[in-house]
Amino acid sequence: MQYDLVVIGGGPAGLAAALEAYQNGVKSVLILERDKELGGILNQCIHNGFGLHYFKEQLTGPEYAGRFIRELSGLGIEVKLDTMVLDVSNQKEIHAINTADGYFTIQAKAIILAMGCRERTRGAISIPGERPAGVFTAGAAQRYCNMEGYLVGKRVVILGSGDIGLIMARRMTLEGAKVLACVELMPYSNGLNRNIVQCLNDYNIPLYLAHTIVDIRGEERVKSVTVAKVDEKRAPVPGTEFDIECDTILLSVGLIPENELSKSAGVPLDRRTSGPEVFDNMETDVEGVFACGNVVHVHDLVDFVTAESQKAGRSAAKYIQNGEFGRNDCISVKNGSAVNYTVPQKIRPAGVEKQVEIFFRVNNVYKNMAIRVTSGEQQIARFKREHMAPGEMERILIPKMLLDKVTGQELTVSVIPE
Amino acid sequence: MYDVAVIGAGIIGSAVARELSKYHVKAAVIERENDVAAGSTKANSAILHAGYDPACGTKMAKHNVRGSKLAKELCRRLSVPYKQIGSLVLAFDDADMETVRKLYDRGVQNGVEGMKILTLKEVLDKEPNINSDIKGALWAPSCAIVNPWEYAIALAENAHDNGVDFYLDHRVTGIEKRDGAFVIRTVKEPIEAKYVINAAGVYADKINNMVGGNEFTITANKGSYFLLDKSQGNLVHTVVFQCPSRAGKGVLVSPTVHGNLIVGPDAVDVDDREDRGTPKASLDYVREMSQRSCPSISFRDNIRNFAGLRAQSSEESDFLIEESRVCPGFINLSVIKSPGLTSAPSIAEEAVEILEGMGLELIQKEQFIADRQKVVFKELSVEEKEKIVKENPLYGRIICRCETVTEGEIVDALKSPLCPPSLDAVKRRAGSGMGRCQGGFCGPRVAEIISREKGVPMMEILQDRTGSNILVAQTKTEGGSL
């Protein structure tokens, strides 16, 4: 099989990328999706709040995905559902499998990686204690609840106050469970403020900041957890322990971009994001292989995923039509003070038409800061921000005119007090 | 009335069952949990030791070495993952080097072949990621790694194929002798047998007590482990031990047959024989000690912690393999701690010899099914994959993405004779949920397949043991909480 463009993943990233490539002239497009339907993780996100930026409406996850799925149908974009990609070679040969076609290979001119991410597990953070039934990642509990129609527990403790944990606190409550606590390791929450209000405060669910779970008890099923305060080094403080009787623990302790296939394709990853290193046009270091969405870095808002993926789609179209973009003349983007990482990690000024978009996250909660973009000693741009947090991805736009002032090969994004 | 009833379906009980199934003997295995390998058999270092550890002349020494020799062919026949990768015992100082030399001599005496004492340079050539602050090491090429629960499951399934009955979820509550035969009372129906074999692991003393024996008491000694992501699996290529102490073989670092890295165990006595939790102190200890062998282990890449219990006894330092001194017809295969896994097939041979000596007639079967087949999709060649999907489309649907496990393999597991309706039973057979996402993605899907194949409602699907239901209610059937 041969296609001009193969998109791996039919969630919001893959959908937007495929559509944009198609609308930019690529007619031979195939989306490979492992689930029985398109939509990705949005299918289980039945709460609303999606699309405030992109559609200027408040949609549920399935509604947001539905807009793109509807746009897709009737176009010539091919979709293979219930299909798992097993391998991608650095020559853009894809090995995949499904029940209908069996085991098959596809040669693609361009590939867009849109595999999303997985949830961090109990083992990754080595929570001590027994291993009873009743310990779930929040996303798995969400799937059981919203897609299969089952409650995973009745008395719930949630570890992690990221958005998934907060959303599930509300969800479980609405379905008849008692959520006894939300326990957060950091002294601040990583979730969107509106979720703290709408999911915890509105339901009187206590939030324990700077706390963690230090023990899990129960033989067949969870019976209780021990929670303790943590110090500045995030180590449990002896003497602060208290027990909560519960039958369920939901873990919302981080998302990890799923890059097994990227690795097998020889795509270099950025250790800070766990995703591929990308240029400003979303191309990876492997020519003709692009990436977008949560597989590159974990997003907070699907609207940004859509925009980023459309960028990737347009770039893939350009690549298919005009050939490779050229490696010369690259600016490396570095993370300076208070900045954890930037996406993109590299910029090709020759390809920038109007402006370049840089996303980044800060490493703490800050007030009244300035974002500084520097090239050596020279300040290229400066932006003011009243409030910044690790849970809120930042976005800055650097006009081409300012980019042209960059001397040398490096651009640094830092955050300093105003 | 059975000829022989084996109490315990761990590695020992399963090995005995398979050995017995070679003969025209009516045999049964009685197990308290709902699955084979539910106790320490599924929670250990997964190592088939070379045999230099046990003191010379002990049953441990004899069975370790013979079990190690039997394993390769047995695992091949039964489709059990097995890799002979050798082992190193590191010496950090002169005292350790002395210990290493003693182990070498002991190994030679025990019949271990191919050992060598390596210099620092030779060790680092073999294993560049080992702490370079060592003096040397004992190299034993016959050491191997195995999938320990699959070893037991394969032996048990093969025994079942050859006519052995299995009574899972049948905890034994009492044993009586009546008219020269045993009546074994369980939480379900009683089972009668002429001879009883005690292979009850950490509960072996309780079972022994039931027939009036009190030669030994078991103290459960717990060892906690880390299991790391496959990206750490190439850190070492052999099993890396530190010098043994009174507590045991110490903290080791080893690849697993699946390509992961296993690190542990420690050794802590516990009162509660159901206590298999991993306490923080143990995890901290293992982390610290293991880094002495391999300073660059990245614990950030841990995917699971677990713990297993050793059946130790202060009265017996060796395996206790003998007919009961107070109850004729009752055989103890007790105090089987390390090297129990390695020794199992050899212990099974001795158990059958003891039975023969007690008067059990052993007529070999002409039709003995010696092999067990298993489809492991990810290990097939491209052509084999293409073929098998055409024959059965269920092999064309990947359910567990992390480990590339197909629906076909999950259905195979559920159709196997001894598989309860639990996610972990399927995991132990098909491998789904063993990977880096630990079942986060495939869990709900596997649950659906279990429900369909076993005709069991979703609400009755278990995580593992009886009572470990994963789901508690259906949504939209009850009111809000208050």
Tab-separated table of N, CA, C and O in Angstrom, chain A residues 34-36 82 84 86 97-99 102-103 118-119 121-124 126-131 133 136-137 140 143-145 148-154 171 173-178 219-221 236 247 258 260 271 274, chain B residues 226 274 276-278 280 283 300 302-307 377 382 385-386 389 393 395-398 401 404 436-438 440-441 443-445 447-448 458-459 463 466-476 478-479 481:
chain	number	residue	atom	x	y	z
A	34	ARG	N	-6.437	3.093	16.415
A	34	ARG	CA	-6.529	1.794	17.078
A	34	ARG	C	-7.897	1.512	17.682
A	34	ARG	O	-8.253	0.359	17.897
A	35	ASP	N	-8.669	2.544	17.949
A	35	ASP	CA	-9.968	2.331	18.577
A	35	ASP	C	-11.027	2.047	17.515
A	35	ASP	O	-10.748	2.129	16.314
A	36	LYS	N	-12.244	1.740	17.967
A	36	LYS	CA	-13.312	1.399	17.017
A	36	LYS	C	-13.919	2.625	16.360
A	36	LYS	O	-14.766	2.510	15.474
A	82	ASP	N	-9.757	0.327	14.310
A	82	ASP	CA	-9.433	-0.965	14.924
A	82	ASP	C	-8.100	-1.470	14.377
A	82	ASP	O	-7.909	-2.664	14.181
A	84	MET	N	-3.843	-1.238	14.613
A	84	MET	CA	-2.696	-0.891	15.458
A	84	MET	C	-1.444	-0.796	14.609
A	84	MET	O	-1.158	-1.693	13.830
A	86	LEU	N	2.349	-1.202	14.372
A	86	LEU	CA	3.336	-1.960	15.139
A	86	LEU	C	4.732	-1.365	15.019
A	86	LEU	O	5.541	-1.491	15.915
A	97	ILE	N	-1.633	-3.610	11.686
A	97	ILE	CA	-2.412	-4.852	11.725
A	97	ILE	C	-3.855	-4.548	12.108
A	97	ILE	O	-4.129	-3.664	12.922
A	98	ASN	N	-4.787	-5.255	11.469
A	98	ASN	CA	-6.183	-5.248	11.916
A	98	ASN	C	-6.839	-6.545	11.488
A	98	ASN	O	-6.228	-7.354	10.781
A	99	THR	N	-8.067	-6.765	11.930
A	99	THR	CA	-8.698	-8.058	11.667
A	99	THR	C	-9.078	-8.225	10.206
A	99	THR	O	-9.135	-9.337	9.700
A	102	GLY	N	-5.485	-7.924	8.034
A	102	GLY	CA	-4.381	-8.720	8.556
A	102	GLY	C	-3.174	-7.845	8.831
A	102	GLY	O	-3.294	-6.694	9.209
A	103	TYR	N	-2.001	-8.405	8.568
A	103	TYR	CA	-0.748	-7.699	8.786
A	103	TYR	C	-0.350	-7.043	7.478
A	103	TYR	O	-0.259	-7.707	6.464
A	118	ARG	N	0.116	8.464	27.428
A	118	ARG	CA	-0.420	7.486	28.365
A	118	ARG	C	-0.345	8.100	29.760
A	118	ARG	O	0.253	9.151	29.962
A	119	GLU	N	-0.961	7.442	30.732
A	119	GLU	CA	-0.968	7.971	32.101
A	119	GLU	C	0.182	7.379	32.912
A	119	GLU	O	0.520	6.202	32.756
A	121	THR	N	1.781	5.699	36.080
A	121	THR	CA	1.164	4.658	36.911
A	121	THR	C	1.696	4.689	38.340
A	121	THR	O	2.637	5.410	38.660
A	122	ARG	N	1.091	3.849	39.163
A	122	ARG	CA	1.526	3.731	40.553
A	122	ARG	C	2.988	3.324	40.624
A	122	ARG	O	3.766	3.831	41.416
A	123	GLY	N	3.366	2.353	39.789
A	123	GLY	CA	4.730	1.836	39.817
A	123	GLY	C	5.758	2.913	39.521
A	123	GLY	O	6.838	2.923	40.101
A	124	ALA	N	5.413	3.839	38.637
A	124	ALA	CA	6.384	4.871	38.263
A	124	ALA	C	6.731	5.770	39.437
A	124	ALA	O	7.801	6.355	39.475
A	126	SER	N	6.266	4.543	42.646
A	126	SER	CA	6.549	3.608	43.749
A	126	SER	C	5.779	3.928	45.027
A	126	SER	O	6.369	4.082	46.093
A	127	ILE	N	4.457	4.019	44.925
A	127	ILE	CA	3.678	4.220	46.150
A	127	ILE	C	3.774	2.940	46.968
A	127	ILE	O	3.420	1.859	46.484
A	128	PRO	N	4.240	3.017	48.219
A	128	PRO	CA	4.386	1.800	49.019
A	128	PRO	C	3.025	1.203	49.372
A	128	PRO	O	1.997	1.855	49.269
A	129	GLY	N	3.049	-0.067	49.809
A	129	GLY	CA	1.818	-0.661	50.295
A	129	GLY	C	1.426	-1.906	49.537
A	129	GLY	O	2.206	-2.462	48.769
A	130	GLU	N	0.200	-2.349	49.791
A	130	GLU	CA	-0.287	-3.565	49.157
A	130	GLU	C	-0.834	-3.269	47.768
A	130	GLU	O	-0.945	-2.108	47.363
A	131	ARG	N	-1.202	-4.354	47.078
A	131	ARG	CA	-1.644	-4.198	45.689
A	131	ARG	C	-3.070	-4.719	45.498
A	131	ARG	O	-3.328	-5.637	44.723
A	133	ALA	N	-7.240	-4.647	44.484
A	133	ALA	CA	-8.052	-4.074	43.416
A	133	ALA	C	-8.549	-2.718	43.899
A	133	ALA	O	-8.693	-2.500	45.099
A	136	PHE	N	-6.708	2.750	40.309
A	136	PHE	CA	-6.844	3.002	38.867
A	136	PHE	C	-6.167	4.315	38.500
A	136	PHE	O	-6.099	5.233	39.310
A	137	THR	N	-5.740	4.427	37.258
A	137	THR	CA	-5.411	5.759	36.762
A	137	THR	C	-6.746	6.453	36.465
A	137	THR	O	-7.738	5.786	36.151
A	140	ALA	N	-8.404	5.632	33.119
A	140	ALA	CA	-9.014	4.304	33.015
A	140	ALA	C	-10.370	4.304	33.714
A	140	ALA	O	-11.348	3.752	33.204
A	143	ARG	N	-12.827	5.984	31.505
A	143	ARG	CA	-13.296	5.122	30.427
A	143	ARG	C	-14.390	4.162	30.909
A	143	ARG	O	-15.429	4.003	30.288
A	144	TYR	N	-14.142	3.515	32.040
A	144	TYR	CA	-15.144	2.604	32.593
A	144	TYR	C	-16.459	3.346	32.833
A	144	TYR	O	-17.545	2.839	32.546
A	145	CYS	N	-16.333	4.566	33.353
A	145	CYS	CA	-17.525	5.323	33.743
A	145	CYS	C	-18.284	5.843	32.521
A	145	CYS	O	-19.473	5.603	32.375
A	148	GLU	N	-18.133	2.637	29.299
A	148	GLU	CA	-18.684	1.308	29.584
A	148	GLU	C	-19.891	1.368	30.515
A	148	GLU	O	-20.686	0.443	30.559
A	149	GLY	N	-20.016	2.436	31.286
A	149	GLY	CA	-21.160	2.580	32.179
A	149	GLY	C	-20.984	1.944	33.541
A	149	GLY	O	-21.946	1.462	34.127
A	150	TYR	N	-19.737	1.941	34.076
A	150	TYR	CA	-19.499	1.344	35.385
A	150	TYR	C	-18.748	2.287	36.305
A	150	TYR	O	-17.865	3.021	35.906
A	151	LEU	N	-19.110	2.209	37.587
A	151	LEU	CA	-18.394	2.930	38.624
A	151	LEU	C	-17.297	2.028	39.152
A	151	LEU	O	-17.564	0.871	39.493
A	152	VAL	N	-16.094	2.579	39.268
A	152	VAL	CA	-15.013	1.720	39.749
A	152	VAL	C	-14.927	1.696	41.265
A	152	VAL	O	-14.172	0.918	41.823
A	153	GLY	N	-15.706	2.538	41.948
A	153	GLY	CA	-15.638	2.546	43.404
A	153	GLY	C	-16.654	3.485	44.007
A	153	GLY	O	-17.282	4.279	43.297
A	154	LYS	N	-16.812	3.403	45.311
A	154	LYS	CA	-17.815	4.217	45.989
A	154	LYS	C	-17.201	5.244	46.931
A	154	LYS	O	-17.788	6.278	47.182
A	171	ARG	N	-17.008	13.793	38.377
A	171	ARG	CA	-17.711	12.710	37.679
A	171	ARG	C	-18.156	11.613	38.630
A	171	ARG	O	-19.296	11.172	38.626
A	173	THR	N	-18.534	11.796	41.818
A	173	THR	CA	-19.544	12.319	42.735
A	173	THR	C	-20.921	12.307	42.082
A	173	THR	O	-21.904	11.858	42.674
A	174	LEU	N	-20.976	12.796	40.845
A	174	LEU	CA	-22.262	12.848	40.147
A	174	LEU	C	-22.840	11.459	39.922
A	174	LEU	O	-24.054	11.294	39.818
A	175	GLU	N	-21.984	10.457	39.845
A	175	GLU	CA	-22.479	9.102	39.610
A	175	GLU	C	-22.740	8.339	40.900
A	175	GLU	O	-23.038	7.149	40.854
A	176	GLY	N	-22.602	8.995	42.042
A	176	GLY	CA	-23.003	8.354	43.288
A	176	GLY	C	-21.874	7.940	44.202
A	176	GLY	O	-22.108	7.329	45.235
A	177	ALA	N	-20.642	8.258	43.874
A	177	ALA	CA	-19.536	7.919	44.768
A	177	ALA	C	-19.296	9.069	45.737
A	177	ALA	O	-19.750	10.187	45.508
A	178	LYS	N	-18.573	8.772	46.803
A	178	LYS	CA	-18.169	9.835	47.721
A	178	LYS	C	-16.676	10.051	47.511
A	178	LYS	O	-15.870	9.140	47.717
A	219	GLU	N	-6.476	-6.136	51.081
A	219	GLU	CA	-6.004	-7.365	50.460
A	219	GLU	C	-6.649	-7.582	49.114
A	219	GLU	O	-6.012	-7.441	48.084
A	220	GLU	N	-7.970	-7.890	49.107
A	220	GLU	CA	-8.621	-8.048	47.806
A	220	GLU	C	-8.949	-6.682	47.211
A	220	GLU	O	-8.842	-6.459	46.021
A	221	ARG	N	-9.379	-5.748	48.066
A	221	ARG	CA	-9.837	-4.439	47.604
A	221	ARG	C	-9.235	-3.387	48.521
A	221	ARG	O	-8.970	-3.648	49.697
A	236	PRO	N	7.966	12.855	52.499
A	236	PRO	CA	6.946	12.812	53.549
A	236	PRO	C	7.522	13.217	54.894
A	236	PRO	O	8.648	12.841	55.236
A	247	ASP	N	-12.339	2.833	49.239
A	247	ASP	CA	-12.233	1.589	48.501
A	247	ASP	C	-11.608	1.781	47.120
A	247	ASP	O	-11.459	0.831	46.362
A	258	GLU	N	3.388	9.224	24.249
A	258	GLU	CA	3.587	7.829	23.864
A	258	GLU	C	4.424	7.751	22.599
A	258	GLU	O	3.902	7.809	21.496
A	260	GLU	N	6.807	5.274	21.514
A	260	GLU	CA	7.424	4.016	21.082
A	260	GLU	C	7.666	4.008	19.580
A	260	GLU	O	8.733	3.644	19.104
A	271	ARG	N	14.313	15.013	26.100
A	271	ARG	CA	14.151	14.436	27.427
A	271	ARG	C	13.240	15.288	28.324
A	271	ARG	O	12.575	14.777	29.220
A	274	SER	N	9.655	14.464	26.753
A	274	SER	CA	9.438	13.062	26.393
A	274	SER	C	8.801	12.921	25.019
A	274	SER	O	8.272	11.862	24.668
B	226	PHE	N	11.631	-4.039	42.639
B	226	PHE	CA	11.282	-3.069	41.609
B	226	PHE	C	11.294	-3.807	40.279
B	226	PHE	O	12.181	-4.634	40.030
B	274	GLU	N	-0.367	-12.951	54.891
B	274	GLU	CA	-1.002	-12.348	53.728
B	274	GLU	C	-0.402	-10.987	53.418
B	274	GLU	O	-0.875	-10.267	52.553
B	276	ARG	N	1.799	-8.860	51.699
B	276	ARG	CA	2.702	-8.792	50.553
B	276	ARG	C	2.859	-7.363	50.070
B	276	ARG	O	3.136	-7.113	48.911
B	277	GLY	N	2.679	-6.429	51.009
B	277	GLY	CA	2.858	-5.034	50.640
B	277	GLY	C	4.339	-4.701	50.522
B	277	GLY	O	5.197	-5.413	51.027
B	278	THR	N	4.632	-3.612	49.829
B	278	THR	CA	6.018	-3.164	49.683
B	278	THR	C	6.187	-1.912	50.536
B	278	THR	O	5.789	-0.827	50.129
B	280	LYS	N	7.814	1.359	52.451
B	280	LYS	CA	8.767	2.379	51.994
B	280	LYS	C	10.189	2.014	52.397
B	280	LYS	O	11.121	2.157	51.615
B	283	LEU	N	11.620	-0.455	50.015
B	283	LEU	CA	11.899	0.118	48.697
B	283	LEU	C	13.146	0.987	48.751
B	283	LEU	O	14.015	0.937	47.873
B	300	ARG	N	13.418	6.199	37.964
B	300	ARG	CA	12.358	6.978	37.321
B	300	ARG	C	11.587	6.090	36.332
B	300	ARG	O	10.447	6.337	35.997
B	302	ASN	N	10.772	2.971	36.784
B	302	ASN	CA	10.111	1.837	37.417
B	302	ASN	C	8.689	1.715	36.904
B	302	ASN	O	8.018	2.724	36.684
B	303	ILE	N	8.210	0.483	36.680
B	303	ILE	CA	6.816	0.347	36.289
B	303	ILE	C	5.987	-0.384	37.336
B	303	ILE	O	4.764	-0.263	37.351
B	304	ARG	N	6.620	-1.116	38.229
B	304	ARG	CA	5.837	-1.833	39.238
B	304	ARG	C	6.712	-2.217	40.426
B	304	ARG	O	7.893	-2.497	40.261
B	305	ASN	N	6.102	-2.230	41.590
B	305	ASN	CA	6.740	-2.833	42.763
B	305	ASN	C	5.907	-4.021	43.205
B	305	ASN	O	4.687	-4.014	43.057
B	306	PHE	N	6.528	-5.037	43.727
B	306	PHE	CA	5.787	-6.170	44.281
B	306	PHE	C	6.636	-6.829	45.368
B	306	PHE	O	7.813	-6.507	45.539
B	307	ALA	N	6.025	-7.734	46.111
B	307	ALA	CA	6.769	-8.454	47.144
B	307	ALA	C	6.284	-9.891	47.181
B	307	ALA	O	5.129	-10.181	46.851
B	377	PHE	N	2.210	-14.027	19.778
B	377	PHE	CA	2.112	-13.311	18.509
B	377	PHE	C	3.338	-12.465	18.205
B	377	PHE	O	3.859	-12.490	17.093
B	382	VAL	N	7.085	-12.206	10.278
B	382	VAL	CA	6.067	-11.486	9.511
B	382	VAL	C	5.165	-12.459	8.768
B	382	VAL	O	3.935	-12.325	8.764
B	385	LYS	N	2.905	-14.181	11.182
B	385	LYS	CA	1.865	-13.248	11.632
B	385	LYS	C	0.766	-13.156	10.578
B	385	LYS	O	-0.417	-13.250	10.879
B	386	GLU	N	1.188	-12.984	9.311
B	386	GLU	CA	0.201	-12.855	8.229
B	386	GLU	C	-0.694	-14.085	8.181
B	386	GLU	O	-1.917	-13.982	8.042
B	389	VAL	N	-3.215	-14.469	11.270
B	389	VAL	CA	-4.347	-13.537	11.255
B	389	VAL	C	-5.389	-13.988	10.242
B	389	VAL	O	-6.593	-13.855	10.461
B	393	PRO	N	-8.949	-14.114	12.689
B	393	PRO	CA	-8.852	-12.650	12.711
B	393	PRO	C	-8.634	-12.045	14.101
B	393	PRO	O	-8.143	-10.938	14.202
B	395	TYR	N	-6.396	-12.644	16.065
B	395	TYR	CA	-4.969	-12.336	16.207
B	395	TYR	C	-4.624	-11.041	15.481
B	395	TYR	O	-3.494	-10.556	15.567
B	396	GLY	N	-5.592	-10.466	14.773
B	396	GLY	CA	-5.364	-9.213	14.062
B	396	GLY	C	-5.762	-7.990	14.866
B	396	GLY	O	-5.660	-6.856	14.400
B	397	ARG	N	-6.236	-8.189	16.077
B	397	ARG	CA	-6.598	-7.054	16.916
B	397	ARG	C	-5.666	-6.991	18.107
B	397	ARG	O	-5.665	-7.878	18.958
B	398	ILE	N	-4.867	-5.942	18.168
B	398	ILE	CA	-3.960	-5.765	19.302
B	398	ILE	C	-4.753	-5.123	20.432
B	398	ILE	O	-5.339	-4.058	20.258
B	401	ARG	N	-1.336	-2.635	23.809
B	401	ARG	CA	-0.391	-1.990	22.899
B	401	ARG	C	1.034	-2.062	23.423
B	401	ARG	O	1.966	-2.312	22.670
B	404	THR	N	2.136	-5.624	22.851
B	404	THR	CA	1.701	-6.221	21.578
B	404	THR	C	1.024	-7.576	21.789
B	404	THR	O	1.431	-8.614	21.265
B	436	ARG	N	4.376	-0.891	30.278
B	436	ARG	CA	4.625	0.366	30.972
B	436	ARG	C	3.364	1.104	31.389
B	436	ARG	O	3.403	1.886	32.321
B	437	CYS	N	2.239	0.864	30.747
B	437	CYS	CA	1.025	1.547	31.192
B	437	CYS	C	0.264	0.702	32.208
B	437	CYS	O	-0.772	1.135	32.717
B	438	GLN	N	0.802	-0.513	32.509
B	438	GLN	CA	0.254	-1.352	33.570
B	438	GLN	C	-1.263	-1.536	33.444
B	438	GLN	O	-1.983	-1.472	34.439
B	440	GLY	N	-3.499	0.307	32.015
B	440	GLY	CA	-4.349	1.494	31.975
B	440	GLY	C	-5.155	1.562	30.686
B	440	GLY	O	-6.328	1.923	30.685
B	441	PHE	N	-4.524	1.172	29.572
B	441	PHE	CA	-5.214	1.219	28.286
B	441	PHE	C	-6.003	-0.057	28.035
B	441	PHE	O	-7.152	-0.034	27.621
B	443	GLY	N	-6.866	-2.556	30.146
B	443	GLY	CA	-7.690	-3.116	31.215
B	443	GLY	C	-9.167	-3.206	30.882
B	443	GLY	O	-9.754	-4.299	30.902
B	444	PRO	N	-9.808	-2.066	30.540
B	444	PRO	CA	-11.232	-2.131	30.215
B	444	PRO	C	-11.537	-3.062	29.043
B	444	PRO	O	-12.569	-3.722	29.011
B	445	ARG	N	-10.631	-3.094	28.083
B	445	ARG	CA	-10.866	-3.966	26.925
B	445	ARG	C	-10.743	-5.444	27.285
B	445	ARG	O	-11.519	-6.280	26.825
B	447	ALA	N	-11.273	-6.671	30.207
B	447	ALA	CA	-12.448	-6.978	31.029
B	447	ALA	C	-13.648	-7.338	30.150
B	447	ALA	O	-14.367	-8.301	30.421
B	448	GLU	N	-13.830	-6.586	29.073
B	448	GLU	CA	-14.936	-6.880	28.148
B	448	GLU	C	-14.789	-8.262	27.536
B	448	GLU	O	-15.760	-9.006	27.387
B	458	MET	N	-19.797	-7.996	33.809
B	458	MET	CA	-18.641	-7.129	34.071
B	458	MET	C	-18.423	-6.921	35.571
B	458	MET	O	-17.293	-6.842	36.035
B	459	MET	N	-19.517	-6.846	36.317
B	459	MET	CA	-19.395	-6.581	37.752
B	459	MET	C	-18.724	-7.724	38.505
B	459	MET	O	-18.306	-7.553	39.644
B	463	GLN	N	-9.851	-8.386	39.682
B	463	GLN	CA	-8.488	-7.945	39.417
B	463	GLN	C	-7.590	-9.179	39.485
B	463	GLN	O	-6.805	-9.426	38.593
B	466	THR	N	-10.156	-14.009	44.398
B	466	THR	CA	-11.594	-13.967	44.657
B	466	THR	C	-11.878	-12.799	45.597
B	466	THR	O	-11.201	-12.627	46.603
B	467	GLY	N	-12.865	-11.992	45.273
B	467	GLY	CA	-13.201	-10.834	46.096
B	467	GLY	C	-12.575	-9.544	45.609
B	467	GLY	O	-12.861	-8.470	46.129
B	468	SER	N	-11.726	-9.609	44.596
B	468	SER	CA	-11.064	-8.389	44.123
B	468	SER	C	-11.763	-7.854	42.878
B	468	SER	O	-11.130	-7.561	41.867
B	469	ASN	N	-13.076	-7.690	43.012
B	469	ASN	CA	-13.839	-7.176	41.873
B	469	ASN	C	-13.363	-5.776	41.516
B	469	ASN	O	-13.073	-4.965	42.383
B	470	ILE	N	-13.286	-5.472	40.206
B	470	ILE	CA	-12.798	-4.152	39.822
B	470	ILE	C	-13.915	-3.123	39.794
B	470	ILE	O	-13.685	-1.951	40.073
B	471	LEU	N	-15.128	-3.536	39.453
B	471	LEU	CA	-16.215	-2.568	39.323
B	471	LEU	C	-17.218	-2.779	40.446
B	471	LEU	O	-17.474	-3.910	40.847
B	472	VAL	N	-17.762	-1.661	40.950
B	472	VAL	CA	-18.654	-1.816	42.105
B	472	VAL	C	-20.111	-1.541	41.799
B	472	VAL	O	-20.986	-1.971	42.532
B	473	ALA	N	-20.378	-0.794	40.737
B	473	ALA	CA	-21.781	-0.469	40.446
B	473	ALA	C	-21.901	-0.057	38.996
B	473	ALA	O	-20.908	0.282	38.350
B	474	GLN	N	-23.094	-0.082	38.508
B	474	GLN	CA	-23.343	0.486	37.181
B	474	GLN	C	-23.704	1.941	37.351
B	474	GLN	O	-24.315	2.328	38.344
B	475	THR	N	-23.337	2.763	36.382
B	475	THR	CA	-23.674	4.186	36.474
B	475	THR	C	-25.144	4.372	36.151
B	475	THR	O	-25.794	3.499	35.575
B	476	LYS	N	-25.651	5.512	36.565
B	476	LYS	CA	-27.017	5.912	36.242
B	476	LYS	C	-28.071	4.987	36.830
B	476	LYS	O	-29.189	4.963	36.395
B	478	GLU	N	-28.121	4.605	40.444
B	478	GLU	CA	-28.362	5.043	41.816
B	478	GLU	C	-28.324	6.554	41.897
B	478	GLU	O	-27.829	7.212	41.008
B	479	GLY	N	-28.827	7.096	42.971
B	479	GLY	CA	-28.858	8.547	43.118
B	479	GLY	C	-27.503	9.118	43.475
B	479	GLY	O	-26.538	8.391	43.643
B	481	SER	N	-24.510	10.950	45.729
B	481	SER	CA	-24.072	10.649	47.089
B	481	SER	C	-24.305	11.843	47.990
B	481	SER	O	-24.412	12.971	47.537
